[in-house]
Tab-separated table of C-alpha atoms in Angstrom:
chain	number	residue	atom	x	y	z
A	1	MET	CA	5.510	-68.331	-90.135
A	2	TYR	CA	3.030	-66.095	-87.604
A	3	ARG	CA	2.597	-69.012	-85.065
A	4	LYS	CA	6.225	-69.944	-85.118
A	5	PHE	CA	8.075	-67.027	-85.284
A	6	PHE	CA	6.966	-63.705	-85.789
A	7	LYS	CA	4.017	-63.711	-82.835
A	8	ARG	CA	6.991	-64.835	-80.417
A	9	LEU	CA	9.042	-61.630	-82.345
A	10	LEU	CA	6.770	-59.560	-80.962
A	11	ASP	CA	5.745	-60.658	-77.824
A	12	ILE	CA	9.322	-59.956	-76.864
A	13	ILE	CA	9.357	-56.770	-78.306
A	14	ILE	CA	6.617	-55.543	-76.996
A	15	SER	CA	6.967	-56.662	-73.050
A	16	PHE	CA	10.597	-55.056	-73.303
A	17	ASN	CA	9.430	-51.615	-74.561
A	18	GLY	CA	6.471	-52.301	-71.556
A	19	ILE	CA	8.609	-53.068	-68.710
A	20	LEU	CA	11.019	-50.587	-69.884
A	21	PHE	CA	8.244	-47.618	-69.981
A	22	LEU	CA	5.772	-48.828	-67.129
A	23	GLY	CA	8.737	-49.147	-64.925
A	24	ILE	CA	8.690	-46.509	-62.788
A	25	PRO	CA	4.353	-46.468	-62.626
A	26	MET	CA	4.757	-50.350	-61.208
A	27	LEU	CA	7.465	-49.491	-59.017
A	28	VAL	CA	4.535	-46.709	-57.663
A	29	ILE	CA	1.503	-49.443	-57.430
A	30	ALA	CA	4.202	-51.531	-55.432
A	31	LEU	CA	4.645	-49.348	-52.886
A	32	ILE	CA	0.999	-48.686	-52.459
A	33	ILE	CA	0.389	-52.255	-52.015
A	34	LYS	CA	2.978	-52.645	-49.811
A	35	ILE	CA	1.795	-49.239	-47.265
A	36	GLU	CA	-1.891	-50.759	-47.677
A	37	ASP	CA	-0.850	-53.906	-46.446
A	38	PRO	CA	2.527	-55.149	-45.189
A	39	GLY	CA	4.187	-57.946	-47.545
A	40	PRO	CA	5.418	-58.801	-50.815
A	41	ALA	CA	3.555	-56.018	-53.692
A	42	PHE	CA	3.892	-59.313	-56.199
A	43	PHE	CA	1.606	-62.311	-55.468
A	44	LYS	CA	3.503	-65.580	-57.899
A	45	GLN	CA	0.549	-68.373	-58.311
A	46	LYS	CA	1.141	-71.871	-60.450
A	47	ARG	CA	-0.513	-71.398	-63.422
A	48	VAL	CA	-0.999	-74.013	-66.487
A	49	GLY	CA	1.279	-73.631	-69.912
A	50	LEU	CA	1.667	-74.185	-73.385
A	51	HIS	CA	1.132	-78.468	-73.669
A	52	LYS	CA	-0.070	-78.004	-70.130
A	53	LYS	CA	3.066	-77.611	-67.827
A	54	HIS	CA	2.931	-75.422	-65.035
A	55	PHE	CA	4.887	-71.877	-64.406
A	56	MET	CA	4.661	-69.246	-62.116
A	57	LEU	CA	2.206	-66.296	-63.278
A	58	ILE	CA	3.949	-62.959	-60.992
A	59	LYS	CA	0.503	-60.213	-60.251
A	60	PHE	CA	0.213	-57.104	-58.379
A	61	ARG	CA	-0.811	-58.568	-55.032
A	62	SER	CA	-4.445	-57.392	-54.473
A	63	MET	CA	-5.497	-59.117	-51.909
A	64	LYS	CA	-4.577	-59.489	-47.724
A	65	MET	CA	-1.641	-61.419	-47.106
A	66	ASP	CA	-3.923	-64.303	-45.083
A	67	THR	CA	-6.494	-64.870	-48.526
A	68	PRO	CA	-6.500	-68.577	-48.761
A	69	HIS	CA	-3.655	-69.680	-52.109
A	70	ASP	CA	-4.086	-71.588	-55.260
A	71	VAL	CA	-8.048	-71.051	-54.572
A	72	PRO	CA	-10.071	-68.768	-57.385
A	73	THR	CA	-11.879	-65.768	-55.940
A	74	HIS	CA	-15.253	-67.099	-57.300
A	75	MET	CA	-14.891	-70.198	-54.830
A	76	LEU	CA	-13.800	-67.755	-51.454
A	77	GLU	CA	-16.670	-67.138	-49.091
A	78	ASN	CA	-17.216	-63.184	-48.792
A	79	PRO	CA	-14.325	-62.792	-51.475
A	80	ASP	CA	-14.866	-58.789	-50.653
A	81	GLN	CA	-13.189	-59.517	-47.158
A	82	TYR	CA	-9.865	-60.087	-48.529
A	83	ILE	CA	-9.878	-57.946	-51.220
A	84	LEU	CA	-7.488	-54.724	-50.692
A	85	LYS	CA	-8.660	-51.426	-51.319
A	86	SER	CA	-6.187	-50.628	-53.892
A	87	GLY	CA	-6.191	-54.098	-55.135
A	88	LYS	CA	-10.051	-53.209	-56.245
A	89	PHE	CA	-8.912	-50.437	-58.246
A	90	LEU	CA	-6.243	-52.620	-59.622
A	91	ARG	CA	-8.562	-55.304	-61.090
A	92	LYS	CA	-11.043	-53.480	-61.853
A	93	SER	CA	-8.445	-51.196	-64.085
A	94	SER	CA	-7.206	-54.457	-64.728
A	95	LEU	CA	-3.454	-53.186	-63.615
A	96	ASP	CA	-2.697	-56.051	-61.554
A	97	GLU	CA	-1.872	-58.615	-64.841
A	98	LEU	CA	0.924	-55.136	-65.610
A	99	PRO	CA	3.791	-57.907	-64.149
A	100	GLN	CA	2.461	-60.357	-66.289
A	101	LEU	CA	5.054	-58.587	-69.358
A	102	PHE	CA	7.840	-60.558	-66.944
A	103	ASN	CA	6.169	-64.123	-67.813
A	104	ILE	CA	5.216	-63.113	-71.459
A	105	PHE	CA	9.453	-61.870	-71.846
A	106	ALA	CA	10.287	-65.690	-70.235
A	107	GLY	CA	8.670	-66.806	-72.711
A	108	GLN	CA	6.170	-68.562	-70.234
A	109	MET	CA	2.764	-66.538	-71.853
A	110	SER	CA	2.129	-64.143	-74.837
A	111	ILE	CA	0.195	-61.125	-75.068
A	112	ILE	CA	-2.346	-62.937	-76.479
A	113	GLY	CA	-3.618	-66.464	-75.789
A	114	PRO	CA	-6.204	-68.081	-73.538
A	115	ARG	CA	-6.034	-67.068	-70.004
A	116	PRO	CA	-3.462	-69.497	-68.175
A	117	ALA	CA	-5.366	-71.420	-65.823
A	118	LEU	CA	-5.004	-72.329	-62.747
A	119	TRP	CA	-3.021	-75.730	-61.791
A	120	ASN	CA	-6.434	-77.511	-60.371
A	121	GLN	CA	-9.080	-75.687	-62.787
A	122	TYR	CA	-9.328	-79.119	-63.400
A	123	ASP	CA	-12.845	-78.235	-65.404
A	124	LEU	CA	-11.597	-75.879	-67.325
A	125	ILE	CA	-8.157	-77.736	-68.315
A	126	GLU	CA	-10.163	-80.515	-69.153
A	127	GLU	CA	-12.649	-78.632	-71.544
A	128	ARG	CA	-9.784	-77.058	-72.966
A	129	ASP	CA	-8.111	-80.407	-73.778
A	130	LYS	CA	-10.981	-80.894	-76.961
A	131	TYR	CA	-10.096	-77.514	-78.430
A	132	GLY	CA	-7.176	-77.583	-78.293
A	133	ALA	CA	-6.181	-74.460	-76.275
A	134	ASN	CA	-3.913	-75.829	-73.850
A	135	ASP	CA	-1.517	-75.996	-76.335
A	136	VAL	CA	-0.742	-72.316	-77.204
A	137	LEU	CA	0.910	-70.378	-75.200
A	138	PRO	CA	-1.445	-68.461	-72.614
A	139	GLY	CA	-2.246	-65.187	-72.842
A	140	LEU	CA	-2.127	-61.584	-70.856
A	141	THR	CA	-5.400	-61.306	-72.630
A	142	GLY	CA	-7.579	-62.805	-75.442
A	143	TRP	CA	-10.596	-63.896	-77.425
A	144	ALA	CA	-12.675	-65.144	-74.407
A	145	GLN	CA	-11.525	-62.529	-71.975
A	146	ILE	CA	-13.395	-59.762	-74.762
A	147	ASN	CA	-15.935	-61.611	-74.732
A	148	GLY	CA	-17.408	-61.779	-70.968
A	149	ARG	CA	-14.070	-62.259	-68.969
A	150	ASP	CA	-15.311	-63.320	-65.883
A	151	GLU	CA	-19.316	-63.384	-66.400
A	152	LEU	CA	-18.354	-66.621	-68.681
A	153	GLU	CA	-19.069	-70.317	-67.774
A	154	ILE	CA	-16.359	-72.127	-68.012
A	155	PRO	CA	-17.564	-74.790	-70.910
A	156	VAL	CA	-18.487	-71.086	-73.305
A	157	LYS	CA	-14.950	-69.817	-72.010
A	158	ALA	CA	-13.375	-72.949	-73.557
A	159	LYS	CA	-15.059	-72.831	-76.732
A	160	PHE	CA	-13.987	-69.073	-76.971
A	161	ASP	CA	-10.269	-70.609	-76.329
A	162	GLY	CA	-11.247	-73.026	-79.257
A	163	GLU	CA	-11.996	-70.661	-81.842
A	164	TYR	CA	-8.949	-68.676	-80.553
A	165	VAL	CA	-6.707	-71.276	-81.864
A	166	GLU	CA	-8.440	-71.754	-84.889
A	167	LYS	CA	-8.088	-67.989	-85.689
A	168	LEU	CA	-5.014	-67.846	-84.235
A	169	SER	CA	-3.354	-65.196	-86.850
A	170	PHE	CA	-1.745	-61.890	-86.793
A	171	GLY	CA	-4.793	-59.773	-87.913
A	172	PHE	CA	-7.136	-61.855	-84.841
A	173	ASP	CA	-4.316	-61.047	-82.317
A	174	LEU	CA	-4.572	-56.967	-83.619
A	175	LYS	CA	-8.388	-57.366	-83.307
A	176	CYS	CA	-8.303	-59.363	-79.629
A	177	PHE	CA	-5.956	-56.734	-79.002
A	178	PHE	CA	-7.401	-53.314	-79.825
A	179	LYS	CA	-10.809	-54.657	-78.441
A	180	THR	CA	-9.020	-55.524	-75.197
A	181	ILE	CA	-8.464	-51.725	-74.705
A	182	GLY	CA	-12.118	-50.780	-74.901
A	183	ALA	CA	-13.192	-53.549	-72.309
A	184	VAL	CA	-10.383	-52.468	-70.267
A	185	PHE	CA	-11.788	-49.295	-70.158
A	186	LYS	CA	-15.139	-50.124	-69.305
A	187	SER	CA	-14.295	-53.017	-66.824
A	188	ASP	CA	-16.716	-55.232	-69.379
A	189	GLY	CA	-17.229	-58.901	-68.051
A	190	VAL	CA	-15.686	-58.000	-64.443
A	191	VAL	CA	-17.294	-59.945	-61.715
A	192	GLU	CA	-15.530	-59.396	-58.214
A	193	GLY	CA	-15.415	-63.494	-56.852
A	194	GLY	CA	-18.140	-64.870	-59.455
A	195	THR	CA	-17.992	-66.320	-62.719
A	196	GLY	CA	-21.156	-67.607	-65.073
A	197	ALA	CA	-22.374	-64.343	-63.762
A	198	MET	CA	-23.418	-64.190	-67.491
A	199	LYS	CA	-25.842	-67.306	-67.343
A	200	LYS	CA	-27.833	-65.551	-64.459
């Protein structure tokens, strides 16, 4: 019942209220970005959704307009040169993810679930297939996010995503939600321009 109905109902309620109460702060963030680097304040990127269907994920733009598109940050050569000053703070605090409340309200994402892969992250998509992690809505945050985030290597990340699918329940989502809050305040697992750093 939770998977099929209540999870989606909670997503609608939480995302609607989030958009309502965070509307003005989001406008302020958008203005800061546009002042620092003229151009769109929002960044849209093709991501992998439920059953591997593509959708356009919305984020605050944290990188300069001349940054190569559809390339994960860790694959860029010297990624620091592309990141805005405001973008460093947005990424560190995860505020760049706030516009995904619109994706959640639209039913393309959930509050909790595996983070949506880029459409061309074939290795991650393939690994997630082993665990059925492509058959649940991707999330704003998830079990892998609070267990290493950018530091996790792809096979480990996919395994955590699979563990989430197995344990998916209201209680487990609640656990992920509150652990995410703690991880964000501590900026756990954020590695600019890198992935798999935990092994190193």
